[in-house]
Short mmCIF file of C-alpha atoms in Angstrom, two decimals:
data_model
loop_
_atom_site.label_atom_id
_atom_site.label_comp_id
_atom_site.label_asym_id
_atom_site.label_seq_id
_atom_site.Cartn_x
_atom_site.Cartn_y
_atom_site.Cartn_z
CA UNK A 128 -0.06 0.06 -0.03
CA UNK A 129 1.74 3.25 -0.93
CA UNK A 130 -0.78 5.72 -0.38
CA UNK A 131 -3.07 5.62 2.60
CA UNK A 132 -5.80 7.32 4.61
CA UNK A 133 -3.91 8.48 7.62
CA UNK A 134 -5.34 10.07 10.82
CA UNK A 135 -3.06 12.52 12.77
CA UNK A 136 -3.82 12.82 16.46
CA UNK A 137 -2.06 15.72 17.91
CA UNK A 138 -3.24 18.91 19.60
CA UNK A 139 -0.40 20.96 18.52
CA UNK A 140 -1.78 23.18 15.49
CA UNK A 141 1.47 23.69 13.89
CA UNK A 142 2.41 20.10 14.00
CA UNK A 143 -1.04 19.27 12.38
CA UNK A 144 -0.26 21.98 9.63
CA UNK A 145 3.03 20.75 8.50
CA UNK A 146 2.56 17.04 8.86
CA UNK A 147 -0.68 17.21 6.99
CA UNK A 148 0.65 19.37 4.26
CA UNK A 149 3.67 17.01 3.73
CA UNK A 150 1.65 13.77 3.76
CA UNK A 151 -1.16 15.34 1.45
CA UNK A 152 1.60 16.21 -0.93
CA UNK A 153 2.98 12.85 -0.71
CA UNK A 154 -0.39 11.47 -2.09
CA UNK A 155 -2.02 10.41 1.33
CA UNK A 156 -5.35 11.41 2.48
CA UNK A 157 -5.07 12.88 5.93
CA UNK A 158 -7.47 13.36 8.90
CA UNK A 159 -6.48 15.67 11.63
CA UNK A 160 -7.87 15.02 15.18
CA UNK A 161 -7.03 17.57 17.87
CA UNK A 162 -8.46 15.33 20.68
CA UNK A 163 -8.93 11.78 21.52
CA UNK A 164 -12.62 12.13 21.15
CA UNK A 165 -12.20 13.66 17.66
CA UNK A 166 -10.19 10.64 16.92
CA UNK A 167 -12.80 8.08 18.13
CA UNK A 168 -15.44 9.92 16.26
CA UNK A 169 -13.31 9.73 12.93
CA UNK A 170 -12.75 6.20 13.32
CA UNK A 171 -16.31 5.64 13.28
CA UNK A 172 -16.77 7.64 10.18
CA UNK A 173 -13.68 7.08 7.91
CA UNK A 174 -11.73 4.04 6.63
CA UNK A 175 -8.51 4.71 8.42
CA UNK A 176 -5.39 2.70 7.46
CA UNK A 177 -2.82 4.26 9.79
CA UNK A 178 -2.64 6.23 13.07
CA UNK A 179 -0.03 8.84 14.17
CA UNK A 180 -0.70 9.44 17.79
CA UNK A 181 0.81 11.97 20.13
CA UNK A 182 0.94 10.52 23.75
CA UNK A 183 -0.36 13.79 25.28
CA UNK A 184 -3.84 15.09 24.63
CA UNK A 185 -6.18 17.66 26.21
CA UNK A 186 -8.65 15.04 26.98
CA UNK A 187 -6.91 11.81 27.32
CA UNK A 188 -3.59 10.04 27.23
CA UNK A 189 -2.14 8.22 24.23
CA UNK A 190 -2.05 4.88 25.92
CA UNK A 191 -5.65 4.97 26.99
CA UNK A 192 -6.36 5.81 23.24
CA UNK A 193 -4.23 3.18 21.89
CA UNK A 194 -6.20 0.42 23.88
CA UNK A 195 -9.40 1.98 22.76
CA UNK A 196 -8.34 1.93 19.09
CA UNK A 197 -7.01 -1.77 19.30
CA UNK A 198 -10.46 -2.65 20.67
CA UNK A 199 -12.21 -1.44 17.40
CA UNK A 200 -9.61 -2.48 14.71
CA UNK A 201 -5.96 -3.61 14.04
CA UNK A 202 -5.08 -0.40 12.50
CA UNK A 203 -1.41 0.22 12.56
CA UNK A 204 -0.19 2.92 15.03
CA UNK A 205 2.93 4.81 15.02
CA UNK A 206 3.47 7.12 18.20
CA UNK A 207 4.86 10.48 17.59
CA UNK A 208 5.69 11.83 21.20
CA UNK A 209 7.96 14.53 22.82
CA UNK A 210 8.69 11.73 25.21
CA UNK A 211 11.79 10.06 23.98
CA UNK A 212 13.38 8.09 26.68
CA UNK A 213 13.61 4.26 26.78
CA UNK A 214 10.79 3.67 29.26
CA UNK A 215 8.36 5.54 27.34
CA UNK A 216 9.36 3.72 24.19
CA UNK A 217 8.89 0.52 25.74
CA UNK A 218 5.56 0.96 27.28
CA UNK A 219 4.14 2.33 23.71
CA UNK A 220 5.36 -0.66 22.21
CA UNK A 221 4.01 -3.03 24.97
CA UNK A 222 0.58 -1.32 24.46
CA UNK A 223 0.71 -2.41 20.92
CA UNK A 224 2.32 0.48 18.91
CA UNK A 225 3.94 -0.48 15.59
CA UNK A 226 6.77 2.04 15.69
CA UNK A 227 7.69 5.05 17.89
CA UNK A 228 9.01 8.33 16.70
CA UNK A 229 10.28 11.04 18.89
CA UNK A 230 9.65 14.82 18.31
CA UNK A 231 11.22 16.89 16.76
CA UNK A 232 11.61 14.71 13.62
CA UNK A 233 12.35 14.97 10.06
CA UNK A 234 9.63 14.54 7.50
CA UNK A 235 11.44 12.35 5.28
CA UNK A 236 12.01 10.05 8.45
CA UNK A 237 8.23 9.90 9.02
CA UNK A 238 7.57 9.17 5.55
CA UNK A 239 9.78 6.36 5.68
CA UNK A 240 8.55 4.75 8.79
CA UNK A 241 4.73 5.20 7.48
CA UNK A 242 5.94 3.21 4.46
CA UNK A 243 7.59 0.51 6.30
CA UNK A 244 4.62 0.12 8.77
CA UNK A 245 2.05 0.15 5.58
CA UNK A 246 4.27 -2.49 3.84
CA UNK A 247 4.17 -4.72 6.92
CA UNK A 248 0.50 -4.12 7.24
CA UNK A 249 -0.28 -5.04 3.69
CA UNK A 250 1.68 -8.24 4.05
CA UNK A 251 0.15 -9.10 7.35
CA UNK A 252 -3.15 -11.42 7.03
CA UNK A 253 -4.36 -10.38 10.44
CA UNK A 254 -4.69 -6.81 8.96
CA UNK A 255 -5.63 -7.71 5.38
CA UNK A 256 -7.73 -11.06 5.76
CA UNK A 257 -8.40 -11.14 2.08
CA UNK A 258 -4.59 -11.92 1.62
CA UNK A 259 -3.78 -15.64 1.33
CA UNK A 260 -0.37 -15.58 0.59
CA UNK A 261 1.07 -15.40 4.11
CA UNK A 262 2.60 -18.53 5.45
CA UNK A 263 0.55 -18.45 8.77
CA UNK A 264 -2.70 -18.28 6.90
CA UNK A 265 -1.62 -21.07 4.69
CA UNK A 266 -0.74 -23.38 7.46
CA UNK A 267 -4.56 -23.68 8.10
CA UNK A 268 -3.72 -25.78 11.09
CA UNK A 269 -5.41 -25.88 14.65
CA UNK A 270 -2.67 -26.47 17.16
CA UNK A 271 -3.57 -27.21 20.63
CA UNK A 272 -1.20 -26.57 23.66
CA UNK A 273 -1.81 -26.19 27.25
CA UNK A 274 -5.31 -24.72 27.93
CA UNK A 275 -5.12 -22.98 24.35
CA UNK A 276 -6.29 -23.60 20.94
CA UNK A 277 -4.80 -21.61 17.83
CA UNK A 278 -6.51 -21.67 14.79
CA UNK A 279 -4.10 -20.40 12.29
CA UNK A 280 -6.90 -20.13 9.38
CA UNK A 281 -8.94 -17.62 11.39
CA UNK A 282 -5.77 -15.95 13.16
CA UNK A 283 -7.16 -16.79 16.48
CA UNK A 284 -6.16 -18.04 19.96
CA UNK A 285 -8.87 -19.11 22.26
CA UNK A 286 -9.04 -20.63 25.56
CA UNK A 287 -10.62 -24.17 26.12
CA UNK A 288 -13.46 -22.37 27.52
CA UNK A 289 -14.06 -20.59 24.02
CA UNK A 290 -12.79 -17.07 25.11
CA UNK A 291 -10.75 -15.59 22.51
CA UNK A 292 -7.66 -13.80 23.70
CA UNK A 293 -6.95 -10.54 21.97
CA UNK A 294 -3.50 -10.90 20.22
CA UNK A 295 -2.06 -8.16 17.82
CA UNK A 296 -0.80 -9.58 14.62
CA UNK A 297 2.88 -9.50 15.58
CA UNK A 298 2.02 -11.57 18.73
CA UNK A 299 0.19 -14.28 16.74
CA UNK A 300 2.99 -14.51 14.46
CA UNK A 301 5.56 -14.72 17.26
CA UNK A 302 3.58 -17.47 19.00
CA UNK A 303 3.17 -19.33 15.67
CA UNK A 304 6.96 -19.31 15.13
CA UNK A 305 7.33 -20.95 18.60
CA UNK A 306 4.53 -23.47 18.41
CA UNK A 307 5.89 -24.45 15.09
CA UNK A 308 9.23 -25.66 16.75
CA UNK A 309 8.43 -26.96 20.29
CA UNK A 310 11.51 -27.99 21.99
CA UNK A 311 13.85 -26.12 19.74
CA UNK A 312 15.63 -22.98 20.93
CA UNK A 313 15.00 -20.01 18.36
CA UNK A 314 17.33 -16.97 18.49
CA UNK A 315 16.04 -13.50 18.82
CA UNK A 316 17.45 -12.82 15.57
CA UNK A 317 15.47 -15.82 14.11
CA UNK A 318 12.04 -14.66 15.84
CA UNK A 319 12.78 -11.06 14.81
CA UNK A 320 13.03 -11.97 11.00
CA UNK A 321 10.35 -14.46 11.15
CA UNK A 322 7.82 -12.09 12.93
CA UNK A 323 8.81 -8.59 11.80
CA UNK A 324 10.70 -8.99 8.43
CA UNK A 325 14.18 -7.85 7.75
CA UNK A 326 12.94 -4.26 7.15
CA UNK A 327 11.71 -3.71 10.82
CA UNK A 328 14.87 -2.18 12.75
CA UNK A 329 13.27 0.02 15.27
CA UNK A 330 13.99 -1.41 18.52
CA UNK A 331 16.71 -4.05 19.88
CA UNK A 332 14.08 -5.37 22.42
CA UNK A 333 11.14 -5.70 20.16
CA UNK A 334 11.13 -9.63 20.43
CA UNK A 335 11.52 -9.38 24.29
CA UNK A 336 8.81 -7.03 24.60
CA UNK A 337 6.25 -9.09 22.54
CA UNK A 338 7.28 -12.05 24.43
CA UNK A 339 6.38 -10.31 27.63
CA UNK A 340 3.00 -9.53 26.17
CA UNK A 341 2.35 -12.96 25.06
CA UNK A 342 3.02 -14.16 28.44
CA UNK A 343 0.64 -11.82 30.37
CA UNK A 344 -2.28 -12.59 27.94
CA UNK A 345 -1.73 -16.21 27.98
CA UNK A 346 -1.11 -16.60 31.70
CA UNK A 347 2.60 -17.91 31.44
CA UNK A 348 4.60 -16.82 34.52
CA UNK A 349 8.10 -16.16 33.27
CA UNK A 350 9.46 -17.58 36.80
CA UNK A 351 7.84 -21.03 36.26
CA UNK A 352 6.77 -20.93 32.48
CA UNK A 353 4.55 -23.81 31.26
CA UNK A 354 4.70 -22.45 27.64
CA UNK A 355 7.58 -19.98 26.62
CA UNK A 356 10.97 -20.44 28.53
CA UNK A 357 13.69 -17.94 28.02
CA UNK A 358 17.32 -19.24 27.20
CA UNK A 359 19.42 -16.56 28.55
CA UNK A 360 21.62 -14.86 26.37
CA UNK A 361 20.18 -16.63 23.18
CA UNK A 362 16.42 -16.32 22.72
CA UNK A 363 13.16 -18.58 23.77
CA UNK A 364 12.08 -22.22 23.53
CA UNK A 365 8.31 -23.40 23.52
CA UNK A 366 8.16 -26.16 26.11
CA UNK A 367 4.49 -27.17 26.10
CA UNK A 368 3.28 -30.17 24.17
CA UNK A 369 1.47 -29.50 21.06
CA UNK A 370 -0.94 -31.36 18.85
CA UNK A 371 -1.73 -30.22 15.18
CA UNK A 372 -4.86 -31.29 13.38
CA UNK A 373 -6.36 -29.92 10.04
CA UNK A 374 -8.71 -27.16 10.08
CA UNK A 375 -12.33 -28.31 9.89
#
């Protein structure tokens, strides 16, 4: 996807003006939102392909908004924030951001990051259900492990009770890579390449952050893991027994 419908969520009029002008000239359709409420209303009315999100807004904080966005759809999110320390970046990623850009920034860098995120989204069957070329969707298997069932055709993980756990596309692909190699150590580099692609180079800890999110959502205690075990200095190993069967 070269051109997209982009929502810019920022209460700074000057940033809105500069970013909107640049992205419009770059061929994108831009929807400005000065408040969190404005952004939620726009999501109800417009088809949005990507969100640029400031973390500090007059009526809400970015982390709360990010959770609300994720509940509605799997729209890619790039955080654009004046907070640039490592903790803020990690928290943003843990909440599901696809990238994090610190203010001030060069417009060419923003444009490059937008292209990268859109490219990953276009190749991601969780974001583009009609795409049948992705390896996960082609797998078509149903994989049972512990108290969980992974339905690759539906891009869905559910508890044995039937409750579906809300995984992002990156989390699902990471889990898929792990369950496909039970009992074998996968390095961070291998997981990085399998889940993000070679063009994703934002953060050294991207895999660790996603593993942490997976553990929380699947109830896997890292101190006494039953699913994903850390191999210190190397990577991770999936330790649960798996059962594969064809999708019905």
